[in-house]
Amino acid sequence: MPAPLLVPASVLDDALAKAFAAARSVLPLIAATLRHQFPTGAYLVLTRPSDDYEDDCVELDSVRDADGKTVQELSPYGSGTYRLPGVPEDLAALWGNHDPCDPGVVLDLIQRIDGLAPYEFLDFLPEEMRTAEEIEAENDGGRTPLGLPLAPPEPEPKRCAICLTPIAEHAGRRRCQRPTTTYC
């Protein structure tokens, strides 16, 4: 009888590393899609059941603007009963066979990402974005809502190769103020 094909344990480590990288790279797709669907939205708010710690899946709650006001309520049970706004074809194409206008599809993708490692990919919703009821519930032992920022991340400023000061802070000077003759 031939010996079974054996693989090193590192195969699983490599696969998990690839899955984590893929999950991190798909979150901006979700954020960009929701930002297009709700242009004034700043955060997608997600919750976990507070009464059933056995079922730890995230659920859709709402999209909120930069002031923490609700732009759109999202029902976790509304799959098939309502649709999210449309998106351009190029953005929809990135979703493949999945429909980004179906809240159930969006939720499924988020749950798949979160299922790899709960609390690894989704941050807690900043306190200034939470409602008074959410803060009170948290103070009473409830769970803190999670949030996915919908705004694109701020690009890292270009820095001077000599002093590492942001180029904008050189105030138009072509030379670094450090004692050198090298240009920035």
Backbone as a ProteinNet text record, in pm:
[ID]
protein_1_A
[PRIMARY]
MPAPLLVPASVLDDALAKAFAAARSVLPLIAATLRHQFPTGAYLVLTRPSDDYEDDCVELDSVRDADGKTVQELSPYGSGTYRLPGVPEDLAALWGNHDPCDPGVVLDLIQRIDGLAPYEFLDFLPEEMRTAEEIEAENDGGRTPLGLPLAPPEPEPKRCAICLTPIAEHAGRRRCQRPTTTYC
[TERTIARY]
85	0	90.4	66.8	151.6	122.8	226.7	213	130.9	45.6	-32.5	60.2	15.7	92.1	94	210.3	225	277.6	226.4	272.3	316.2	408.6	452.5	343.3	347.9	250	255	368.8	382.4	285.6	234.5	136.7	12.2	-32.6	-148	-114.8	3.9	45.1	47.1	98.8	104	-36	-124.4	-261.6	-334.1	-315.8	-378.9	-323.3	-193.6	-133.9	-193.2	-211.6	-273.2	-418.6	-490.3	-631.2	-641.2	-551.4	-552.8	-522.3	-423.5	-389.5	-506.7	-573.3	-689	-801.4	-826.3	-932	-903.1	-778.5	-742.3	-756.9	-729.5	-736.7	-879.8	-972.2	-1111.6	-1190	-1150	-1221.3	-1230	-1123.3	-1137.6	-1239.6	-1259.1	-1363.3	-1500.8	-1523.9	-1652	-1670.2	-1564.9	-1572	-1598	-1527	-1544.7	-1684.9	-1736.7	-1871.9	-1974.9	-1966.1	-2061.8	-2044.7	-1921.8	-1898.2	-1966.5	-1962.6	-2031.9	-2183.9	-2232.6	-2376.7	-2431.1	-2350.6	-2391.8	-2281.5	-2279.5	-2169.5	-2141.6	-2241.1	-2217	-2178.4	-2172.5	-2138.3	-1991.6	-1963.8	-1826.4	-1791.6	-1892.2	-1870	-1984	-1949.1	-2046.2	-2043.6	-2158.8	-2167.5	-2218.5	-2148.9	-2182.2	-2198.4	-2279.3	-2298.5	-2279.5	-2259.4	-2259.5	-2373.3	-2437.5	-2546.1	-2496.1	-2570.9	-2526.8	-2584	-2684.2	-2747.4	-2704.8	-2635.8	-2600	-2454.1	-2366.2	-2223.9	-2184.2	-2276	-2249.4	-2248.7	-2340.6	-2349.4	-2280.4	-2155.7	-2073.6	-2063.3	-2152.8	-2146.3	-2183	-2112.8	-2146.3	-2274.7	-2346.1	-2469.7	-2463.1	-2530.5	-2539.4	-2623.5	-2584.6	-2662.3	-2701.6	-2600.8	-2630.8	-2506.3	-2529.4	-2421.9	-2439.1	-2328	-2333.5	-2240.2	-2277	-2193.5	-2084.8	-2003.7	-1889.8	-1932.3	-2057.8	-2108.9	-2174.1	-2174.6	-2236	-2385.1	-2440	-2583.4	-2607.9	-2717.3	-2749.7	-2789.5	-2719.7	-2750.8	-2850.7	-2828.1	-2914.7	-2913.9	-3031	-3043.9	-3027.1	-2959.9	-2941.5	-2994.4	-3095.4	-3155.1	-3073.9	-3037.5	-2964.3	-3052.1	-3181.7	-3273.7	-3342.1	-3294.5	-3364.2	-3317.3	-3231.8	-3182.8	-3299	-3298.8	-3405.7	-3525.4	-3537.4	-3653.4	-3622.3	-3496	-3457.8	-3322.3	-3288	-3161.2	-3085.1	-2956.3	-2870.2	-2861.4	-2822.9	-2811.3	-2712.3	-2729.9	-2644.3	-2501.9	-2413.6	-2273.1	-2231	-2125.7	-2078	-2033.5	-2037.7	-2003.7	-1864	-1765.7	-1629.5	-1618.3	-1692	-1693.1	-1769.2	-1882.7	-1961.1	-1881	-1799	-1719.3	-1621.9	-1575.1	-1482.9	-1550.6	-1681.6	-1757.5	-1780.5	-1738.8	-1755.5	-1902.1	-1937.6	-2075.6	-2163.3	-2106.7	-2180.2	-2240.3	-2358.6	-2430.5	-2407.6	-2330.6	-2302.9	-2424.3	-2535.7	-2658.3	-2746.8	-2708.9	-2782.7	-2717.6	-2788.2	-2726.7	-2683.4	-2752	-2712.7	-2577.2	-2547.5	-2417.8	-2307.4	-2333.8	-2236.8	-2211.2	-2317.5	-2303.9	-2227.8	-2259.2	-2191.5	-2040.9	-2002.5	-1859.9	-1793.1	-1858.2	-1802.8	-1793.4	-1894.7	-1891.6	-1781	-1758.2	-1650.5	-1515	-1497.2	-1372.1	-1356.2	-1459.6	-1454.4	-1437.8	-1493.4	-1485.2	-1343.4	-1254.8	-1115.5	-1054	-1083.6	-1030.5	-1112.4	-1216.2	-1297.7	-1212	-1247	-1180.8	-1042.1	-1001.5	-872.7	-884.2	-994.2	-1007	-1099	-1192.5	-1289.7	-1259	-1252.7	-1224.2	-1353.6	-1340.2	-1455.3	-1492.2	-1620.1	-1668	-1618	-1556	-1508.2	-1622.5	-1592.6	-1695.5	-1774.7	-1708	-1780.3	-1881.5	-1872.7	-1967.3	-2083.7	-2072	-2174.4	-2290.9	-2406.9	-2525	-2523	-2602.2	-2612.7	-2661.6	-2754	-2806.2	-2696.6	-2609.5	-2500.9	-2400.9	-2371.2	-2277.1	-2337.2	-2465.1	-2531.9	-2535.7	-2568.9	-2573.3	-2434.9	-2331.6	-2196	-2160.4	-2198	-2171.9	-2246.7	-2357.8	-2435.9	-2393.1	-2277.5	-2225.3	-2251.9	-2311.6	-2336.5	-2209.8	-2219.9	-2105	-2089.9	-1965.8	-1934.4	-1957.4	-2026.2	-2043.8	-1909	-1904.6	-1786	-1807.8	-1699.1	-1712.7	-1608.7	-1652.6	-1562.7	-1560.5	-1445.2	-1440.6	-1462	-1543.1	-1571.8	-1484	-1417.9	-1330.9	-1199	-1143.5	-1013.6	-908.1	-808.5	-703.6	-624.6	-577.3	-496	-363.3	-321.2	-192.5	-78.1	24.3	142.3	209.9	242.4	304.2	445.1	484.1	620.7	713.5	826.7	919.9	1056	1125.4	1261	1350.3	1433.3	1521.6	1630.9	1654.8	1762.4	1712.5	1607.4	1562.7	1430.5	1367.2	1240.1	1122.1	1141.9	1032.9	941	809.4	722.2	764.3	768.4	811.6	731	604	520.1	572.6	639.4	692	821.2	880.1	998.9	959.5	832.7	777.9	839.9	853	900.6	1051.5	1124.4	1270.6	1316.3	1410.1	1459.9	1565.9	1626	1731	1683.2	1726.4	1696.1	1774.6	1718.5	1783.5	1897.3	1905	2015.1	2146.5	2256.9	2383.1	2427.5	2379.2	2415.4	2387.8	2438.2	2410.1	2319	2266.5	2181.1	2039.6	1981.2	1843.9	1746.9	1630.6	1525.6	1470
-116.9	0	124.2	217.6	336.9	430.8	501.1	598.4	718	773.8	891.3	1009.2	1097.1	1216.4	1307.2	1334.1	1416.8	1554.5	1655.3	1791.5	1853.2	1946	2010.4	2101.3	2124.1	2210.4	2352.6	2390.5	2525.6	2551.5	2447	2463.7	2535	2495.8	2560.9	2705.3	2725.6	2861.9	2951.7	2900.3	2977.6	3008.4	2910.1	2929.6	3032.8	3026.6	3124.4	3264.4	3275.1	3406.1	3463.8	3380.5	3426.7	3466.9	3389.9	3422.7	3554.4	3576.2	3701.6	3819.5	3803.3	3910.7	3938.9	3834.1	3852.5	3923.6	3885.6	3949.3	4098.4	4131.9	4273.2	4350.6	4285.2	4355.9	4367.8	4285.7	4293.5	4397.2	4425.6	4526	4661.6	4710.2	4836.5	4830.4	4713.1	4698.8	4721	4662.6	4680.6	4828.5	4889.4	5030.7	5119.7	5096	5177.8	5161.7	5040.4	5015.2	5090.8	5079.5	5148.1	5299.7	5345.7	5489	5541	5460.1	5500.5	5496.8	5394.7	5380.7	5486.8	5527.4	5626.9	5732.6	5828.7	5925.4	6004.5	6023.3	6096.9	6004	5875.2	5778	5781.5	5764.9	5760.5	5624.1	5553.6	5422.9	5327.9	5202.9	5094.2	5042.1	5039.3	4994.2	4850.4	4767.2	4625.2	4593.3	4495.3	4453.5	4303.4	4259.2	4116.7	4096.2	3980.2	3956.5	3970.6	4042.6	4062.2	3956.9	3884.7	3787.9	3644.1	3622.1	3485.6	3481.7	3452	3450.6	3325.7	3231.4	3114.1	3154.5	3243.9	3292.7	3427.8	3428.1	3547.4	3620.4	3589.5	3649.9	3797.6	3875.4	4016.7	4032.5	4140.4	4173.3	4317.4	4347.5	4484.8	4567.6	4692.1	4782.9	4907.7	4983.1	5108.9	5162.8	5266.7	5350	5484.9	5538.8	5667.3	5767.7	5893.9	6000.4	6038.4	6136.2	6176.2	6232.3	6276	6326.5	6217.6	6093.6	5982.3	5969	6049	6040.4	5929.2	5859	5747.8	5798.9	5749.3	5779.1	5676.4	5548.7	5439.2	5328.2	5289.4	5169.9	5048.6	4947.1	4824	4708.7	4643.9	4533.9	4406.9	4341.4	4215.4	4104	4123.5	4019.2	4056.1	4163.3	4214.3	4160.6	4060.4	4009.6	3969.5	4024.9	3993.6	4085.2	4162.1	4249.5	4393.2	4429.1	4562.9	4552.3	4654.4	4656.5	4783.5	4774.2	4889.2	4962.7	5090.4	5164.4	5098.3	5128	5072.2	5126.1	5057.8	5097.3	5095	5167.7	5164.2	5023.2	4997.1	4863.9	4819.1	4912.1	4873.1	4828.9	4893.2	4853.7	4722.7	4709.5	4585.8	4467.3	4489.6	4381	4321.6	4403.8	4354.6	4257.3	4257.9	4166.8	4032.4	4019.7	3893.1	3858	3736.2	3688.8	3734.1	3806.7	3852.4	3990.3	4015	4140	4236.6	4344.5	4437.4	4519.4	4506.9	4578.1	4493.5	4369.3	4279.3	4285.3	4338.1	4349	4213.5	4106.3	3973.1	3931.3	3969.8	3939.6	4018.5	4146.4	4229.6	4171	4136.6	4078.5	3946.5	3861.8	3733.3	3751.9	3846.1	3869.9	3919.1	4010.6	4060.1	3946.9	3862.9	3750.7	3650.9	3629.2	3538.6	3595.2	3725.2	3789.1	3781.7	3819.8	3819.2	3677.1	3579.2	3440.4	3385.1	3443.9	3398.7	3420.3	3535.4	3569.5	3685.8	3656.6	3765.5	3870.6	3995.6	4112.8	4139.7	4062.8	4085.7	4193.2	4195.3	4281.6	4401.6	4389.8	4496.3	4562.6	4693.7	4769.3	4806.4	4844.4	4896.4	5032.1	5060.7	5189.5	5297.2	5404.2	5509.7	5564.3	5599	5642.8	5761.6	5854	5971.3	5934.7	5815.1	5770.2	5690.5	5653.4	5570.2	5655.9	5593.5	5660.8	5653	5737.4	5734.8	5598.4	5538.2	5405.8	5300	5307.6	5210.5	5225.1	5347.2	5371.1	5321	5349.6	5302.3	5149.9	5086	4939.2	4880.7	4943.2	4895.2	4908.7	5018.9	5039.2	4938.2	4885.1	4783.8	4642.1	4628	4495.1	4451	4535.9	4501.2	4511	4468.4	4468.3	4600.8	4638.5	4759.9	4734.8	4825.7	4807.7	4813.3	4749.4	4750.9	4848.6	4898.3	4992.7	4970.9	4982.6	4978.1	5117.5	5188.4	5323	5317.9	5410.4	5414.9	5515.4	5603.6	5703	5637.3	5678.5	5621.3	5664.5	5580.6	5619.3	5738.6	5820.8	5936.5	5885.2	5936.9	5892.2	5943.5	5864.9	5902.9	6019	6128.8	6242.7	6207.3	6268.9	6251.3	6319.5	6252.9	6303.8	6331.5	6423	6456	6335.2	6299.7	6185	6211.7	6338.1	6372.5	6378.5	6457.7	6479.7	6411.1	6349.1	6277.6	6368.1	6499	6594	6588.4	6598	6603.5	6718.7	6691.3	6790.2	6919.1	6910.3	7029.6	7121.9	7067.9	7149.5	7222.6	7188.8	7260.5	7397	7425	7555.4	7609.7	7523.2	7568.6	7575.9	7553.7	7555.5	7434.1	7453	7341.3	7262.5	7324.8	7255.4	7226.8	7114.8	7078.8	7171.3	7211	7301.6	7234	7104.6	7034.7	7073.8	7070	7110.4	7010.2	7031.5	6946.4	7023.9	6979.9	7047	6962.9	6854.3	6765.6	6823.4	6814.2	6858.3	6757.1	6804	6716.1	6630.5
0	0	0	-97.2	-103.2	13.6	56.4	165.5	115.9	202.2	160.6	131	44.6	12.5	135.1	185.4	304.2	263	328.9	303.3	434.9	430.8	555.9	611.8	740	806.9	753.2	697.2	643.1	528.1	465.1	357.8	411.8	530	591.2	628.9	685.1	720	596.7	486.9	362.7	311.1	316.6	269	354.8	486.5	574.9	550.2	527.9	499.6	371.2	271.1	146.1	168.8	249.5	277.8	354.4	450.5	526.4	434.8	346.3	252.4	158.9	112.5	24	97.9	222.2	300.8	318.7	352.7	369.8	238.6	126.8	-0.8	-53.1	-5.3	-49.7	31.7	153.1	234	163.7	97.7	25.4	-88.7	-148.4	-251.7	-190.2	-74.6	-6.1	29.6	84.1	123.1	1.9	-107.9	-228.1	-285.8	-280.8	-331.9	-248.8	-118.1	-31.3	-37	-55.6	-69.1	-195.9	-303.3	-425.6	-404.8	-336.8	-315.3	-220.7	-123.4	-24.3	-14.9	-108.1	-117.2	10.2	95	219.8	334.8	308.5	412.3	448.9	576.3	626.6	686.3	738.6	801.3	770.2	745	746.9	889.5	953.5	1092.3	1092.6	1168.9	1182	1330.2	1360.9	1499.9	1511.2	1632.6	1666.2	1764.8	1760.1	1855.7	1998.8	2081.2	2219.7	2312.8	2266.7	2355.6	2327	2216.5	2179.1	2137.6	2232	2201.6	2123.1	2107.2	2023.8	1877.3	1839.4	1702.6	1699.4	1656.4	1664.3	1530.8	1436.6	1303.3	1307.6	1226.6	1215.7	1135.5	1163.3	1092.6	1047.1	937.8	889.8	985	1005.3	1088.9	1009.8	964.4	895.9	827	749.2	695.9	763.7	817.6	888.4	822.8	835.3	779.3	879.7	843.8	927.5	1062.9	1074.9	1202.5	1286.4	1236.8	1308.9	1286.4	1196	1166.1	1063.7	1081.8	992.7	854.9	753.9	614.2	562.8	601.9	556.6	660.4	705.6	789.2	698.5	746.8	670.8	755.1	707.2	781.9	762.7	871.8	857	800.7	803.5	758.3	628	562.5	445.7	313.2	311.2	184.3	95.2	-23.9	-117.9	-106.4	3.5	19.9	-17.9	-24.5	-68.6	-137.1	-212.9	-284.6	-250.5	-256.6	-238.4	-371.9	-371.4	-497.4	-594.1	-722.1	-825.8	-820.5	-889.6	-898.7	-1045.5	-1082	-1219.9	-1260.3	-1389.3	-1440	-1399.7	-1404.4	-1370.2	-1224.4	-1136.1	-994.8	-977	-1042.4	-1034.5	-1087.5	-1190.1	-1248.4	-1146.3	-1052.7	-950.5	-854.3	-851.8	-766.2	-834.7	-959.4	-1030.8	-1046.6	-1011.5	-1023.1	-906.6	-812.9	-695.3	-721.8	-670.5	-693	-576.8	-597.7	-488.2	-445.4	-517.9	-479.7	-389	-368.6	-280.1	-141.8	-40.9	92.1	148.3	109.6	155.6	100.5	-21.6	-82.7	-12.9	14	85.1	223.6	293.9	427.5	421.9	324.7	313.6	296	211.3	189.6	317.8	387.9	514.8	617.1	624.4	719.2	683.9	555.5	514.5	555.8	538.5	578.7	730	803.1	949.5	1003.3	932.7	977.2	978.9	899.9	902.4	1040.4	1099	1231.6	1285.3	1364.5	1419	1488.6	1466.3	1523.5	1463.9	1366.6	1300.3	1192.5	1120	1003.3	1025.1	1116	1140.7	1274.7	1273.3	1395.4	1466.1	1592.4	1664.9	1606.9	1605.4	1558.5	1654.7	1603.4	1693.7	1779.4	1902.1	1996.5	1944.3	1874	1823.7	1715.1	1660.9	1558.2	1618.7	1746.1	1810.9	1858.7	1862.1	1914.7	2067	2129	2275.3	2322.8	2248.3	2284.6	2277.7	2176	2162.8	2276.3	2313.4	2423.8	2554.5	2575.8	2697.9	2701.5	2589.7	2584.4	2612	2558.7	2582.8	2730.2	2790.9	2933.9	3019.5	2967	3038.5	3002.3	2938	2905	2762.2	2682.3	2543.2	2459.9	2337.6	2248.3	2175.6	2154	2080.2	1931.6	1863.7	1719	1647	1533.5	1449.2	1335.7	1279.3	1170.1	1062.8	938.9	824.7	765.1	772.5	715.6	564.1	514.6	372.5	299.1	373.2	310.9	272	159.4	122.4	222.7	246.8	341.2	287.7	380.1	342.5	286.9	171.7	118.3	205.2	215.3	291.5	218.9	290.1	221.4	172.6	61.6	12.4	110.9	137.5	237.5	175.2	236.2	196.3	223.4	128.4	144.5	247.5	280.5	372.8	517	539.6	677.6	709.7	610.5	625.2	660.2	650.7	671.4	550.2	570.3	452.7	360.8	230.8	131.8	145.8	175.3	189.5	298.6	398.5	507.7	470.5	357.6	312.2	255.6	246.2	206.6	78	-20.2	-149.8	-163	-55.7	-65.9	-144.3	-231.1	-310.6	-234.8	-136.3	-62.1	80.2	130.4	269.2	360.1	472	565.3	642.3	634.8	699.1	629.4	698.7	636	529.3	409.4	296.6	168.8	60.5	-66.4	-153.2	-99.5	-177.1	-185.7	-303.3	-323	-265.7	-228.2	-176	-287.5
[MASK]
++++++++++++++++++++++++++++++++++++++++++++++++++++++++++++++++++++++++++++++++++++++++++++++++++++++++++++++++++++++++++++++++++++++++++++++++++++++++++++++++++++++++++++++++++++++++

